[in-house]
XYZ file of C-alpha atoms in Angstrom:
579
model
C -120.606 110.380 128.805
C -122.702 113.229 130.078
C -124.079 113.158 133.604
C -127.491 111.586 134.233
C -130.029 111.873 136.989
C -130.924 108.505 138.646
C -133.422 109.447 141.320
C -135.782 106.873 139.945
C -133.886 105.405 137.007
C -132.710 101.825 137.225
C -130.890 99.212 139.207
C -127.780 99.534 137.083
C -126.009 102.284 138.985
C -122.291 101.922 139.415
C -121.414 103.548 142.725
C -119.000 100.840 143.817
C -118.899 97.593 141.876
C -119.738 95.181 144.732
C -121.755 95.794 147.868
C -119.649 97.585 150.489
C -116.564 95.547 149.980
C -115.486 94.350 146.529
C -113.951 96.350 143.726
C -115.696 99.478 142.615
C -116.023 100.654 139.043
C -115.335 104.323 138.358
C -118.608 106.195 138.898
C -120.009 109.653 139.379
C -121.128 110.701 142.833
C -124.822 110.226 142.179
C -124.386 106.669 141.065
C -124.545 107.155 137.294
C -121.964 105.275 135.357
C -119.741 107.124 132.975
C -118.957 105.504 129.607
C -115.846 103.514 130.180
C -114.213 100.498 128.612
C -114.233 97.497 130.901
C -110.607 96.730 130.145
C -109.569 100.229 131.229
C -111.789 100.469 134.332
C -109.960 102.054 137.237
C -110.513 99.901 140.365
C -110.359 100.903 143.987
C -110.554 98.619 147.047
C -112.996 99.040 149.901
C -113.403 97.385 153.291
C -115.773 94.719 154.594
C -117.028 91.437 153.302
C -119.521 90.945 150.486
C -120.137 89.564 147.117
C -117.376 89.030 144.545
C -117.207 89.239 140.799
C -116.892 86.006 138.941
C -113.636 85.243 137.197
C -112.620 87.709 134.467
C -114.925 87.589 131.476
C -114.304 88.689 127.911
C -115.422 92.191 127.135
C -118.514 92.165 124.876
C -119.496 95.306 122.955
C -122.779 96.842 124.055
C -125.452 96.667 121.291
C -125.439 99.894 119.291
C -128.921 101.112 119.854
C -130.253 104.667 119.693
C -133.047 106.791 120.997
C -136.311 105.939 119.233
C -135.510 102.217 118.786
C -138.443 99.984 119.724
C -138.375 96.637 121.480
C -141.236 94.217 120.860
C -143.036 97.041 118.987
C -143.822 98.436 122.433
C -140.876 99.801 124.419
C -139.426 102.942 122.814
C -135.906 103.727 124.003
C -135.535 107.402 125.102
C -132.168 107.904 126.827
C -129.185 105.722 127.674
C -128.278 106.147 131.319
C -125.658 103.393 131.679
C -123.283 101.587 129.326
C -120.886 99.153 131.011
C -119.475 95.644 130.769
C -121.422 94.864 127.593
C -124.818 95.930 128.919
C -126.693 99.209 128.771
C -129.616 100.702 130.744
C -132.201 103.028 129.197
C -135.110 105.208 130.145
C -137.930 104.156 127.867
C -141.648 104.518 127.239
C -144.130 101.696 127.245
C -146.303 102.860 124.301
C -149.013 100.281 125.040
C -149.696 101.395 128.610
C -148.328 104.959 128.075
C -145.999 105.021 131.039
C -142.255 105.442 131.623
C -140.180 102.308 132.250
C -136.525 101.368 132.602
C -134.826 98.779 130.349
C -131.600 96.797 130.702
C -130.165 95.448 127.439
C -127.358 92.973 126.718
C -126.483 90.589 123.860
C -128.016 87.137 124.028
C -124.489 85.661 123.810
C -123.210 87.653 126.798
C -121.674 85.564 129.452
C -124.226 86.823 132.002
C -127.319 86.810 129.799
C -128.756 83.556 131.221
C -128.179 84.544 134.789
C -129.701 87.948 134.231
C -132.855 86.414 132.703
C -133.116 83.966 135.599
C -132.621 86.721 138.229
C -135.138 88.989 136.583
C -137.818 86.317 136.379
C -137.277 85.233 139.952
C -137.535 88.826 141.127
C -140.744 89.343 139.089
C -142.340 86.290 140.800
C -141.679 87.861 144.265
C -144.222 90.628 143.584
C -143.401 92.508 146.781
C -144.342 96.211 146.449
C -141.357 97.187 148.604
C -139.130 96.406 145.613
C -138.989 98.167 142.237
C -140.923 95.659 140.155
C -139.580 93.776 137.145
C -142.253 94.040 134.454
C -140.820 91.881 131.676
C -137.796 89.704 130.890
C -137.397 88.637 127.261
C -134.836 87.131 124.884
C -135.575 88.397 121.343
C -133.556 89.068 118.166
C -130.190 88.254 119.754
C -130.939 90.586 122.634
C -131.871 90.055 126.255
C -133.799 92.862 127.872
C -135.322 93.369 131.352
C -138.115 95.940 131.774
C -138.736 97.421 135.192
C -140.711 100.168 136.944
C -139.741 103.845 136.718
C -140.457 105.957 139.826
C -140.467 109.642 138.965
C -141.450 110.726 142.454
C -138.691 108.803 144.287
C -135.384 110.170 145.609
C -132.184 108.186 146.046
C -130.813 107.777 149.537
C -127.578 109.151 148.067
C -129.292 112.491 147.349
C -130.901 112.567 150.828
C -127.485 111.969 152.468
C -125.942 114.826 150.464
C -128.292 117.164 152.476
C -127.194 115.804 155.864
C -127.941 112.904 158.253
C -131.512 111.817 158.754
C -133.560 112.374 161.906
C -133.827 109.389 164.291
C -137.413 108.614 163.244
C -136.534 108.702 159.493
C -133.478 106.465 160.091
C -135.700 104.084 162.084
C -138.251 103.909 159.280
C -135.493 103.336 156.695
C -133.829 100.432 158.502
C -137.191 98.883 159.501
C -138.638 98.909 155.985
C -135.446 97.815 154.218
C -134.789 95.006 156.731
C -138.354 93.672 156.495
C -138.201 93.749 152.697
C -134.861 91.906 152.521
C -136.009 89.366 155.067
C -139.022 88.578 152.846
C -136.764 88.304 149.821
C -134.326 85.938 151.491
C -137.204 83.703 152.610
C -137.924 83.250 148.846
C -134.274 82.520 148.144
C -133.515 85.961 146.641
C -130.529 88.170 147.602
C -129.502 91.659 146.539
C -125.682 91.772 147.002
C -125.516 95.426 145.837
C -127.577 97.146 148.503
C -125.938 100.582 148.305
C -127.391 104.076 149.040
C -128.222 104.435 145.333
C -130.271 101.217 145.455
C -132.662 102.569 148.114
C -135.309 105.086 147.099
C -137.716 107.126 149.221
C -141.027 107.982 147.581
C -142.997 111.237 148.114
C -145.152 109.372 150.655
C -142.179 108.430 152.845
C -142.055 104.773 151.791
C -138.670 103.172 151.026
C -138.339 100.956 147.989
C -135.409 98.842 146.871
C -134.292 98.494 143.246
C -132.125 95.883 141.611
C -133.073 92.785 143.657
C -130.976 89.962 142.244
C -130.731 91.723 138.831
C -128.067 94.279 139.820
C -125.674 91.576 140.965
C -126.421 89.367 137.973
C -125.660 92.171 135.507
C -122.155 92.475 137.052
C -121.517 88.802 137.787
C -121.480 89.315 141.564
C -121.903 86.313 143.838
C -121.526 85.589 147.509
C -121.103 82.473 149.646
C -122.979 84.192 152.524
C -125.690 86.258 150.783
C -127.716 86.894 154.004
C -124.716 88.156 155.855
C -123.718 90.355 152.848
C -127.129 91.982 152.683
C -127.350 92.382 156.514
C -124.003 94.149 156.643
C -125.109 96.339 153.763
C -128.206 97.380 155.751
C -125.907 98.138 158.722
C -123.759 100.344 156.476
C -126.851 102.206 155.253
C -128.034 102.796 158.808
C -124.571 103.979 159.817
C -124.552 106.407 156.870
C -127.950 107.962 157.555
C -127.023 108.475 161.215
C -123.577 109.967 160.719
C -123.363 111.058 157.043
C -120.132 109.022 156.987
C -119.301 105.721 155.231
C -118.342 103.083 157.829
C -115.058 102.147 156.141
C -111.795 104.011 155.554
C -112.423 104.774 151.888
C -114.851 107.440 150.657
C -117.888 106.169 148.791
C -121.298 107.346 147.443
C -120.426 110.986 148.084
C -119.640 110.298 151.772
C -116.336 110.589 153.639
C -115.010 107.386 155.131
C -113.764 106.921 158.719
C -110.254 108.120 159.694
C -107.548 105.607 158.760
C -106.272 103.409 161.504
C -109.154 104.085 163.870
C -111.246 101.107 162.933
C -115.012 100.783 163.163
C -116.312 103.141 165.850
C -119.919 103.406 166.955
C -122.096 106.069 165.267
C -122.736 107.852 168.626
C -118.965 108.324 168.920
C -118.811 109.921 165.520
C -121.555 112.524 165.998
C -123.227 113.826 169.108
C -126.956 113.403 169.681
C -127.329 110.086 167.781
C -130.032 107.735 169.088
C -128.299 105.138 171.316
C -130.466 102.207 170.212
C -129.981 102.880 166.500
C -126.221 103.267 167.048
C -126.050 99.820 168.687
C -128.261 98.311 165.941
C -125.857 99.591 163.207
C -122.915 97.990 164.996
C -124.692 94.681 165.426
C -125.448 94.571 161.710
C -121.891 95.601 160.682
C -120.432 92.170 161.318
C -117.069 93.174 159.837
C -115.494 89.712 159.988
C -116.861 89.085 163.494
C -115.715 92.376 165.021
C -118.754 93.917 166.656
C -119.318 96.610 169.259
C -118.123 95.850 172.764
C -121.581 96.279 174.322
C -122.191 92.559 174.823
C -124.952 92.425 172.199
C -124.885 89.477 169.768
C -124.271 90.339 166.081
C -127.107 90.203 163.510
C -126.012 88.058 160.545
C -129.334 87.706 158.705
C -132.128 90.190 157.809
C -134.524 88.132 160.008
C -132.292 88.631 163.023
C -132.098 92.310 162.249
C -135.901 92.570 162.065
C -136.169 90.792 165.431
C -133.606 93.193 166.968
C -135.560 96.186 165.641
C -138.761 94.737 167.135
C -137.157 94.595 170.574
C -136.279 98.299 170.435
C -138.655 100.893 171.847
C -140.598 102.454 169.017
C -139.149 105.815 167.877
C -141.920 108.387 167.583
C -141.884 111.063 164.916
C -140.836 114.515 166.178
C -143.532 116.814 167.431
C -144.609 119.435 164.906
C -143.256 122.890 165.601
C -145.865 125.064 167.271
C -145.714 128.851 167.144
C -147.420 130.623 170.073
C -150.203 132.996 168.929
C -149.601 136.687 169.504
C -150.846 138.098 172.778
C -154.506 139.139 172.651
C -154.741 142.862 171.993
C -157.363 144.477 174.229
C -159.556 147.288 173.027
C -159.478 150.755 174.479
C -162.367 149.830 176.770
C -160.285 146.916 178.137
C -157.009 148.805 178.674
C -157.926 149.754 182.272
C -158.309 147.515 185.277
C -161.626 146.115 184.097
C -161.625 142.342 184.575
C -157.795 142.267 185.008
C -156.109 141.071 188.223
C -154.013 143.613 190.079
C -150.250 143.437 189.521
C -147.907 142.660 192.370
C -146.840 139.773 194.592
C -149.896 139.939 196.848
C -153.179 138.192 196.271
C -155.210 139.491 193.402
C -158.155 141.653 194.263
C -160.982 142.069 191.781
C -161.596 145.714 191.064
C -165.115 146.922 191.635
C -166.990 147.452 188.390
C -168.971 150.638 188.164
C -172.514 150.225 186.908
C -173.309 152.048 183.666
C -175.475 155.128 183.995
C -179.208 154.548 183.713
C -180.835 155.382 180.374
C -182.393 158.825 179.883
C -185.995 158.907 180.930
C -189.002 160.996 180.046
C -189.541 163.656 177.345
C -186.075 165.191 177.827
C -184.403 161.936 176.961
C -186.577 161.432 173.890
C -185.874 164.992 172.666
C -182.166 164.545 173.081
C -182.225 161.296 171.031
C -184.094 163.067 168.213
C -181.626 165.992 168.292
C -178.609 163.662 168.038
C -180.246 161.773 165.121
C -180.962 165.028 163.278
C -177.350 166.185 163.702
C -176.057 162.859 162.335
C -178.314 163.128 159.263
C -177.176 166.704 158.648
C -173.508 165.716 158.944
C -173.949 162.905 156.456
C -175.705 165.215 153.970
C -172.925 167.847 154.283
C -170.229 165.241 153.774
C -171.929 163.830 150.677
C -172.274 167.332 149.151
C -168.554 168.112 149.786
C -167.513 164.786 148.201
C -169.595 165.455 145.115
C -168.142 168.940 144.795
C -164.567 167.561 145.051
C -165.290 165.028 142.289
C -166.633 167.737 140.002
C -163.557 169.888 140.548
C -161.369 166.880 139.773
C -163.199 166.239 136.466
C -162.743 169.943 135.473
C -159.007 169.693 136.240
C -158.692 166.589 134.067
C -160.470 168.370 131.173
C -158.079 171.287 131.299
C -155.122 168.903 131.066
C -156.561 167.352 127.900
C -156.689 170.802 126.221
C -153.048 171.384 126.936
C -153.350 173.664 129.996
C -151.110 171.615 132.250
C -149.882 172.701 135.672
C -146.640 171.409 137.156
C -145.428 171.751 140.684
C -141.685 171.758 141.469
C -141.130 171.456 145.192
C -137.378 171.392 144.767
C -137.283 168.200 146.860
C -135.179 165.333 145.350
C -136.095 162.875 148.142
C -138.857 161.279 145.989
C -136.436 160.410 143.141
C -135.328 156.696 143.077
C -131.837 156.136 144.271
C -129.274 154.664 141.896
C -128.580 151.001 142.687
C -125.301 150.336 144.490
C -123.027 147.326 143.750
C -122.995 144.595 146.346
C -119.673 142.833 147.028
C -119.744 139.021 147.055
C -117.888 137.576 150.090
C -117.992 133.909 149.222
C -119.850 131.146 147.394
C -120.476 127.426 147.215
C -121.976 125.175 144.571
C -125.527 124.017 145.333
C -126.154 120.355 144.403
C -129.194 119.003 146.256
C -128.971 115.717 144.280
C -125.397 115.144 145.468
C -123.905 115.655 142.047
C -121.800 118.862 141.914
C -120.680 120.244 138.551
C -117.411 122.061 139.163
C -117.248 123.030 142.834
C -113.552 123.982 142.786
C -114.083 126.847 140.306
C -117.048 128.627 141.991
C -114.821 131.528 143.103
C -114.018 132.298 139.446
C -117.567 133.622 138.913
C -116.942 136.747 141.030
C -113.097 137.346 140.763
C -113.569 140.205 138.340
C -111.665 138.490 135.548
C -113.317 137.840 132.193
C -110.873 135.022 131.418
C -111.893 132.729 134.251
C -115.157 130.912 134.649
C -117.121 128.082 136.291
C -118.789 125.574 134.000
C -121.201 122.711 134.070
C -120.879 119.197 132.717
C -122.583 118.409 129.445
C -126.099 116.861 129.119
C -127.584 115.096 126.148
C -131.085 116.399 126.821
C -131.883 120.073 126.686
C -132.177 122.944 126.779
C -134.587 122.326 129.709
C -132.970 120.143 132.373
C -136.094 119.013 134.174
C -137.563 116.486 134.291
C -135.369 114.128 132.265
C -131.893 115.230 133.443
C -132.149 116.992 136.895
C -133.911 119.822 138.617
C -131.157 122.288 137.924
C -127.637 123.429 138.843
C -126.652 126.392 140.895
C -124.342 128.440 143.162
C -125.174 130.092 146.502
C -123.461 133.502 147.048
C -122.708 135.027 150.455
C -123.114 138.834 150.554
C -121.596 139.164 154.055
C -124.793 140.560 155.630
C -128.402 141.016 154.701
C -128.663 143.275 151.614
C -131.597 144.476 149.476
C -131.079 142.740 146.155
C -132.784 144.436 143.218
C -130.806 143.485 140.088
C -128.154 141.038 138.923
C -125.948 140.966 135.816
C -124.459 137.587 134.769
C -121.914 137.023 131.970
C -122.230 133.602 130.352
C -119.642 131.498 128.471
C -121.986 130.092 125.814
C -124.754 131.696 123.745
C -127.550 129.857 121.979
C -131.039 128.534 122.602
C -131.391 129.054 125.531
C -130.313 129.790 129.165
C -132.814 130.216 132.029
C -131.650 131.538 135.428
C -133.659 132.282 138.575
C -132.453 133.989 141.736
C -133.689 132.863 145.151
C -133.177 134.112 148.695
C -131.499 131.272 150.628
C -130.986 130.838 154.387
C -127.290 129.752 154.248
C -124.499 128.592 151.908
C -125.946 125.127 152.345
C -129.726 125.788 152.265
C -131.873 123.709 154.584
C -134.796 123.752 152.182
C -135.176 122.934 148.521
C -135.742 125.527 145.841
C -139.471 125.338 146.280
C -139.118 126.503 149.867
C -137.127 129.628 148.913
C -138.371 133.100 148.050
C -137.943 133.955 144.403
C -136.173 137.220 143.665
C -136.186 137.360 139.842
C -136.015 135.102 136.769
C -134.965 135.642 133.114
C -134.138 133.817 129.926
C -131.644 134.655 127.208
C -130.054 133.277 124.053
C -127.024 135.594 124.314
C -123.918 135.595 126.512
C -125.305 137.990 129.118
C -128.439 137.824 131.234
C -129.888 140.664 133.349
C -132.390 139.958 136.146
C -134.501 142.607 137.944
C -136.709 142.064 140.978
C -140.194 143.569 140.982
C -139.276 144.917 144.449
C -135.992 144.582 146.378
C -135.591 141.354 148.478
C -133.500 141.409 151.642
C -131.201 138.390 152.054
C -127.591 137.594 152.899
C -127.487 134.492 150.718
C -128.558 134.345 147.057
C -128.999 131.165 145.036
C -128.329 131.391 141.305
C -130.381 128.481 139.892
C -129.941 127.456 136.227
C -132.674 125.223 134.744
C -131.945 125.460 130.955
C -128.718 125.734 128.981
C -127.825 125.869 125.249
C -125.984 123.278 123.177
C -122.190 123.820 122.855
C -119.181 122.027 121.375
C -116.928 119.740 123.376
C -113.841 120.943 125.172
C -111.212 119.601 127.536
C -113.697 119.538 130.399
C -116.808 117.893 128.920
C -118.221 116.366 125.761
C -120.504 118.185 123.224
C -124.002 118.697 124.618
C -126.140 121.103 126.574
C -123.996 123.026 129.017
C -123.154 126.555 130.266
C -120.431 128.516 132.009
C -120.539 131.586 134.234
C -117.778 134.197 133.823
C -118.925 136.976 136.080
C -121.747 137.706 138.543
C -122.665 141.096 139.903
C -125.482 142.024 142.317
C -126.840 145.559 142.960
C -129.338 146.815 145.464
């Protein structure tokens, strides 16, 4: 199945099948499940303790629904984002309230249908705004469906971690808000059991929200004898990940590398320098890991309430001070360039320089006569200047008239310095794929876009929606090129693998192979659109940069091949820059 963006999609992501510890279904790095048969699911083991799947259940076919299908004459299905274990998840539109929603669907005779309905209704009764809200839970026409909020302005913690570890204040806010939310849920008898990085969203206002409370586990038949401990350890793993950009177990997960094998669980401040000591200890206290905690004589936290209490005992972590750029030094006028009002230089005590008094004004008839003479000269100068300006304009008009009659005059100075120089090719020194959402397309083949061979190429995965990727699929896909040093980029020529309607590419000046800012924070060099297999881009004026981002936001529809299914996709055969 084609890749799907889940920044604000649903609780049915599949990045690891049980929270932290149990068996993980095969999934893409951004938490979107690929279409797989349950019987053929590849399983991988992870470390820790957590919920477990119920005993093996018969595989039930997912209802064959399609885009445009309506539920309760209200919810119009738009795009299937997950299909697994007999259930499917969709992006839909509530036509009554005219808003986007998410929908989980499964047959009414599914082994988990009753538990999913119960979990959804219990979660809806909680009504806590820190969780993605369940809006409806219905059994109708042999179907069970759960409708929940859709948050278009939210970003998965998985995507944030792909950009690097969080600052201490951001990590503190995350663990504080998530712990308080889960403590409130457990006081009402609700557990999550699948609290992974893809289940935590950060909104544009900096608030963290949790999706899939109770429902995510029910959809997969996950249970736990110690739900509070399971969720607390999951919060500890999230804190460990945002501090170190590493997963606190030996296996890789959620786009993060695990810890070295045989080393065991080591404190975050031993993994990366500069980590806040208090947050490092808090992560170790939450990661119970079968009773093995850090050797700092602190008691473990086994419930979200204990974790909230431990956070409250920590000194509050303040946000970083905003960067302040010193204003340029005040430029004195010519009158102030001397020693007037300025202390004397040197190690000795400063001595104020005496200020000479201005000369007294002219007195008597002589002074008045001189003033009138100066005024008359100024008036005469202004009149002469105006006359010369008018004469020059008249001569210019006469010259223009002679050109219109065919009497043209050309001047050949013999100087070629004013002619534009021919653009020179710029050699590409290296490149890396740019995937700010943590979902790369084909990172291993990036070098094939500038190897000079027309038979090699880099290509994307296929997408059902198109040709525009945003906002339903993702913001875009791209590659950052290293030119070795700062160069003036004026044009680019790009050979594409597929033609059709249509491909859109924009070039941006980046600050490194792994840009520290998003596309919106970069300087645009040029943009163009084509329906052919070649696209040329030209800057209005050359832009100096060492790193250039090639950002693709639309791609045509193409047939399936050995790499991806039919859908909207594109490949890049050759990239050349000139300047």
